[in-house]
CSV table of C-alpha atoms in Angstrom, one decimal:
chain,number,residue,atom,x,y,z
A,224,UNK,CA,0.0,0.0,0.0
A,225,UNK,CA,0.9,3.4,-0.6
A,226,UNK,CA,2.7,5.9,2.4
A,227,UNK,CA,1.1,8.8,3.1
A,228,UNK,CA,2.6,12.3,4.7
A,229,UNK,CA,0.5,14.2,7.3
A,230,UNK,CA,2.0,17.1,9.1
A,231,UNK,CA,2.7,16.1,12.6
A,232,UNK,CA,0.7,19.2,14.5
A,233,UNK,CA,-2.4,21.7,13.5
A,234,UNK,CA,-4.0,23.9,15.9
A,235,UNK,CA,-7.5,24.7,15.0
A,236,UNK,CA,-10.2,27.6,16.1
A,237,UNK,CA,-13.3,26.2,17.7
A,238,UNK,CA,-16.1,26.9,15.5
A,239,UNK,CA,-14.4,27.2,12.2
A,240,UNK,CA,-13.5,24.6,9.0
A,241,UNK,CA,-10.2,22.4,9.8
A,242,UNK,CA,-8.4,21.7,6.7
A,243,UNK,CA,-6.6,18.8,7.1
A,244,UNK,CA,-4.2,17.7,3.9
A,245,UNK,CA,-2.5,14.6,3.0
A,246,UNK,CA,-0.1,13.7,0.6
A,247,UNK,CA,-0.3,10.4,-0.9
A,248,UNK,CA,1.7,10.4,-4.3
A,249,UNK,CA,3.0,6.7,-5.0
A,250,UNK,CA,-1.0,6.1,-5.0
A,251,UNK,CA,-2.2,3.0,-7.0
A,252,UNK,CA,-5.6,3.0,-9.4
A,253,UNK,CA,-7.0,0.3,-6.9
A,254,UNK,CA,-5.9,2.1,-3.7
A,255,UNK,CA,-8.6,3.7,-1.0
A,256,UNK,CA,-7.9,7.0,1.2
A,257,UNK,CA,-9.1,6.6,4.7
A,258,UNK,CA,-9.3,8.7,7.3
A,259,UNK,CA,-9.3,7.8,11.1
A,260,UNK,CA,-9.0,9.8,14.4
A,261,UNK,CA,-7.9,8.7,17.7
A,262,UNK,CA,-8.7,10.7,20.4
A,263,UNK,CA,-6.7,9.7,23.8
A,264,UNK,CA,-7.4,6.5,25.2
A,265,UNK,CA,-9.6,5.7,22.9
A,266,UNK,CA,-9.6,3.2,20.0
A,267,UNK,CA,-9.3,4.6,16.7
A,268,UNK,CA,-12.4,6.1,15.1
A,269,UNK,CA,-13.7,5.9,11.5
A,270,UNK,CA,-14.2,8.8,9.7
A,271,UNK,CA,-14.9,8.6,6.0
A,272,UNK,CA,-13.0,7.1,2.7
A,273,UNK,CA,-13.2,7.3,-0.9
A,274,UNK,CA,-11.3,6.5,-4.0
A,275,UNK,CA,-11.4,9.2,-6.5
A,276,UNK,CA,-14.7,11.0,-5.7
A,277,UNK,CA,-15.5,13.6,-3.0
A,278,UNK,CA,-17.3,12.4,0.0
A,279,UNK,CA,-19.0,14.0,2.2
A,280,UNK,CA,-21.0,12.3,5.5
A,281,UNK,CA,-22.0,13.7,9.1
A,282,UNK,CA,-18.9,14.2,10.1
A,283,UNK,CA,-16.5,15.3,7.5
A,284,UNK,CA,-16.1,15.8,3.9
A,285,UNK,CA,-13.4,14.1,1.6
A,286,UNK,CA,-11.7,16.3,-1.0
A,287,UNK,CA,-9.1,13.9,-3.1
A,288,UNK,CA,-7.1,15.6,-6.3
A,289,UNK,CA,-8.0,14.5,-9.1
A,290,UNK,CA,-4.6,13.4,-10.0
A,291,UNK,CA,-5.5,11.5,-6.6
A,292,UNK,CA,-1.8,12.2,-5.3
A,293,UNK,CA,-3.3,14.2,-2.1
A,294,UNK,CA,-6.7,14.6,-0.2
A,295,UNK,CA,-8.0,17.1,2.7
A,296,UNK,CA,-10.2,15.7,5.3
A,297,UNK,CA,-12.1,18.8,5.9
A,298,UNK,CA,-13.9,19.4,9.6
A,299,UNK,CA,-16.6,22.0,8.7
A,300,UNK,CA,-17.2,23.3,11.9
A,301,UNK,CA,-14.3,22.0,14.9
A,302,UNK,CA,-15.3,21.9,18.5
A,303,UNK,CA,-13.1,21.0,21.4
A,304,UNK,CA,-14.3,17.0,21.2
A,305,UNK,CA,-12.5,17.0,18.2
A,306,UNK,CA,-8.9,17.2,19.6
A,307,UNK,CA,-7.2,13.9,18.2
A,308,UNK,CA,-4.5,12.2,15.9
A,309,UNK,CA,-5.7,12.1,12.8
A,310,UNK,CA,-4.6,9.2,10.4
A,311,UNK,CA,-4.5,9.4,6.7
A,312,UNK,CA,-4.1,5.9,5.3
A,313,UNK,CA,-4.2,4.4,2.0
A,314,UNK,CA,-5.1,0.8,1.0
A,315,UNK,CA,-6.2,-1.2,-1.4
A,316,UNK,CA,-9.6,-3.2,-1.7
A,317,UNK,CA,-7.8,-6.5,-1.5
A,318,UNK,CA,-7.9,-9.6,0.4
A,319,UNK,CA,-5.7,-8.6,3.2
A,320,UNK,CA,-7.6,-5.4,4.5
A,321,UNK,CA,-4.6,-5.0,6.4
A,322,UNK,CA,-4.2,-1.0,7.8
A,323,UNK,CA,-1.0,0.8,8.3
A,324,UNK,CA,-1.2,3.6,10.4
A,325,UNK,CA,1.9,6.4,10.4
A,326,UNK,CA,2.3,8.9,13.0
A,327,UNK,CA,-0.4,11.3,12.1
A,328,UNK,CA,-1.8,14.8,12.8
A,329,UNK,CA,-2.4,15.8,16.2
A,330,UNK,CA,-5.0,18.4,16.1
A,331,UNK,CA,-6.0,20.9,18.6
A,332,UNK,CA,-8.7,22.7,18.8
A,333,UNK,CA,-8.7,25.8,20.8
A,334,UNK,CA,-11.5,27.9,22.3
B,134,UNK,CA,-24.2,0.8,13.0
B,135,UNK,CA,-20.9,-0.9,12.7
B,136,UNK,CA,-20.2,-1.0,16.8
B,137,UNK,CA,-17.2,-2.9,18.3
B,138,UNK,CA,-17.7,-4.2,21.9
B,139,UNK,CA,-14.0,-4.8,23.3
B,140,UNK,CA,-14.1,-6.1,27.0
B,141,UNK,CA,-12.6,-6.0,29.8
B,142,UNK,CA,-11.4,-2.1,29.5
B,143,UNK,CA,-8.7,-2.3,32.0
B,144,UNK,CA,-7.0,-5.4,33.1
B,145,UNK,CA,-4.2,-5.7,36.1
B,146,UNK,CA,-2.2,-8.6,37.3
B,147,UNK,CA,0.3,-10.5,38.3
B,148,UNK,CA,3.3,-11.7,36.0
B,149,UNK,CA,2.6,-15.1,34.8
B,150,UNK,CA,-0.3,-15.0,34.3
B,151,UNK,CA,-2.6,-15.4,31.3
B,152,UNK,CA,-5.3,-13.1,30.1
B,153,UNK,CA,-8.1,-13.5,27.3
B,154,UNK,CA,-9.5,-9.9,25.5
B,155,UNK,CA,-12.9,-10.4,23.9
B,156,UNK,CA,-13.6,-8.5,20.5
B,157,UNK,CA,-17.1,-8.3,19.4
B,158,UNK,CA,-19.2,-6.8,16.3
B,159,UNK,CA,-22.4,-6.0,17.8
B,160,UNK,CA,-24.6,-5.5,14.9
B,161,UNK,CA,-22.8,-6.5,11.7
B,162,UNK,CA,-20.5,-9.7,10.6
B,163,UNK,CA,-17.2,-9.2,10.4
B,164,UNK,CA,-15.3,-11.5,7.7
B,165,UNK,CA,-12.0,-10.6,9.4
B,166,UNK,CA,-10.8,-9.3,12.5
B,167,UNK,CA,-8.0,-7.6,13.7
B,168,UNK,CA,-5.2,-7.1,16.8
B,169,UNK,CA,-3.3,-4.1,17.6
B,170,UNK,CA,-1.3,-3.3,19.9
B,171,UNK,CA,0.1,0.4,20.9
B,172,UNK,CA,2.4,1.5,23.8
B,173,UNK,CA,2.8,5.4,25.0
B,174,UNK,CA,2.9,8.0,22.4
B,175,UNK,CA,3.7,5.3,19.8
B,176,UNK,CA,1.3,4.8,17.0
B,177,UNK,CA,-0.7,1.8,16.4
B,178,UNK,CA,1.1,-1.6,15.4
B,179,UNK,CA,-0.8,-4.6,13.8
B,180,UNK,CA,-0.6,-7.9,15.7
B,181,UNK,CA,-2.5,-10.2,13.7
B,182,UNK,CA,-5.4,-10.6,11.0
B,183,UNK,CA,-7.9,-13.3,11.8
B,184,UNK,CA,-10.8,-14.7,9.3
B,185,UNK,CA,-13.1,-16.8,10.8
B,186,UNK,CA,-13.0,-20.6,11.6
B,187,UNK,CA,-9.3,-20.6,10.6
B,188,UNK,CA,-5.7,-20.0,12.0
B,189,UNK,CA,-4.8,-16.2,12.7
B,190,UNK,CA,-1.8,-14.2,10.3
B,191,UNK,CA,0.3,-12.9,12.7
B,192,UNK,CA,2.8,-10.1,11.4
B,193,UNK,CA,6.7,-10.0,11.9
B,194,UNK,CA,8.0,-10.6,15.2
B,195,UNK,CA,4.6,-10.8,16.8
B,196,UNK,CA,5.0,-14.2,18.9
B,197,UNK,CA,1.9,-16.7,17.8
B,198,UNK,CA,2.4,-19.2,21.1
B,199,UNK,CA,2.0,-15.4,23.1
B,200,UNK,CA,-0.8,-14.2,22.0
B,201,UNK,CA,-3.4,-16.3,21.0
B,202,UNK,CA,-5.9,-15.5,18.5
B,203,UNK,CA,-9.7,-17.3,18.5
B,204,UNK,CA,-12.1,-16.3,16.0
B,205,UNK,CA,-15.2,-18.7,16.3
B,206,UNK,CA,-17.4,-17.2,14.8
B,207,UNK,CA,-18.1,-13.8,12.4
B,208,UNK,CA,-18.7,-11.8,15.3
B,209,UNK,CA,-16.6,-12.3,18.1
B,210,UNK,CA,-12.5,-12.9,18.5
B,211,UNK,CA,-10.4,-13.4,21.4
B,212,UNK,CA,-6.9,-12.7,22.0
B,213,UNK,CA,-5.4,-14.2,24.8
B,214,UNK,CA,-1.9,-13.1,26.1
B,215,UNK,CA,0.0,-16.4,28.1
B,216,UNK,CA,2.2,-16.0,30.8
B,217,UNK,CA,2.3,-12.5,30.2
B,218,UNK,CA,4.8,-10.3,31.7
B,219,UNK,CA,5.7,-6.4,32.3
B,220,UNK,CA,7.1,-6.0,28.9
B,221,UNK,CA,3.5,-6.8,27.4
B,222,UNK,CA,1.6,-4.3,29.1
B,223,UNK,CA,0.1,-1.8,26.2
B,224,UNK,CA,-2.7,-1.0,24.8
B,225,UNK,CA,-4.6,-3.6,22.9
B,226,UNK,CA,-6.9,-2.9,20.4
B,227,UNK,CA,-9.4,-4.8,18.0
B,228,UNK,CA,-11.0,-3.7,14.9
B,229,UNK,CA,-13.2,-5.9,12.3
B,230,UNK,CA,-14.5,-5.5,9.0
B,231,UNK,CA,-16.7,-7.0,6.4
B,232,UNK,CA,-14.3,-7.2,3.7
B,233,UNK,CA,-13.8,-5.2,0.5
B,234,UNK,CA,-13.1,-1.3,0.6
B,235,UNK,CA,-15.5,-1.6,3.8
B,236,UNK,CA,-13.5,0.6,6.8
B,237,UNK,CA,-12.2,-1.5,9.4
B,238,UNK,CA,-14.1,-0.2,12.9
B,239,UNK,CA,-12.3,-0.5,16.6
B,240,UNK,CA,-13.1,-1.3,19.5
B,241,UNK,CA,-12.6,0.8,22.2
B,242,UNK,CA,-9.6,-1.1,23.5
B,243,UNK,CA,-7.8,-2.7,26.5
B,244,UNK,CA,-5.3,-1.3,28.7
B,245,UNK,CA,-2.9,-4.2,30.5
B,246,UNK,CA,-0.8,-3.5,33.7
B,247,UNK,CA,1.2,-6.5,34.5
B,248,UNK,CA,3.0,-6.1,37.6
């Protein structure tokens, strides 16, 4: 599967969007984005996923290039609950289903 | 939907002895299952994969007579850590999924103190 690069930190404002980008260039045409959080304690958290579309759900939207090399998980409007690492990870629909997970982005989000 | 039941939350005892984490899918089934484990500011680290009704994949260095992996049926898995000592307390954590490009959802994890 492909690596992905996250910046390590982000400090957000309560209230407003959180942008957060990824970069994922080695990408394959069979190879999913998914984002997780992981607040402390806590096991990891889906979020959403797509493969060369824009998703959006209840909690996030999905924005992926369309040379598919990078995506922003955006948070449209951050409160304090959602402090957390965030994981960008990329995988393919295969038979293994296996999950890598890097360091990710802690994100804070201040009052 | 997709809820991951991982009990007990918080386990503490002696060295030597064994210990068995349950990993259930409440309300879906999960065609594989998976063990992680993560220590202190350290990331997540894959254990195992387990598919139902046969033997678990365990990754590099991860010791298979350790920690043993159960998966009887689609919707629950047990890992049981034998003769487990200080070095092994972590953070434990399942996930399962129903295959495909289908997310893979946790479990809330368990946190093991052996003194």
């Amino acid at each position: 599967d492909a690596k992905t690069t996250q910046p390590t930190s982000m400090d957000c404002a309560e209230g407003r969007a959180a942008n957060l980008p990824c970069n994922h260039s080695t990408i394959s045409g069979n190879e999913y984005v998914y984002w997780y959080r992981q607040i402390h304690s806590q096991g990891p958290q889906y979020i959403i996923h797509g493969l060369k579309n824009n998703e959006t759900n209840e909690m996030a939207s999905l924005i992926i290039t369309e040379d598919r090399k990078s995506s922003t998980l955006i948070l449209p409007h951050a409160t304090l609950r959602d402090t957390a690492v965030y994981y960008c990870i990329v995988r393919a629909s295969s038979n293994d289903y296996k999950l890598s997970f890097g360091a990710g982005t802690t994100v804070t989000v201040r009052a | 939907g997709a809820v991951v039941s991982q009990h007990p939350s918080w386990v503490i005892c002696k060295s030597g002895t064994s210990v068995k984490i349950e990993c259930r899918s409440l309300d879906f089934q999960a065609t594989t299952m998976f063990w992680y484990r993560q220590f202190p500011k350290q990331s997540l680290m894959l254990m195992a994969t387990s598919n139902e009704g046969s033997k678990a994949t365990y990754e590099q260095g991860v010791e298979k007579d350790k920690f043993l992996i159960n998966h009887a049926s689609l919707t629950l898995s047990t890992l049981t850590v034998t003769s487990a000592h200080p070095e092994d307390s972590s953070f434990y954590i399942c996930s399962a999924t129903t295959g495909g490009d289908q997310p893979q959802h946790f479990g809330d994890g368990t946190r093991l103190s052996i003194l």
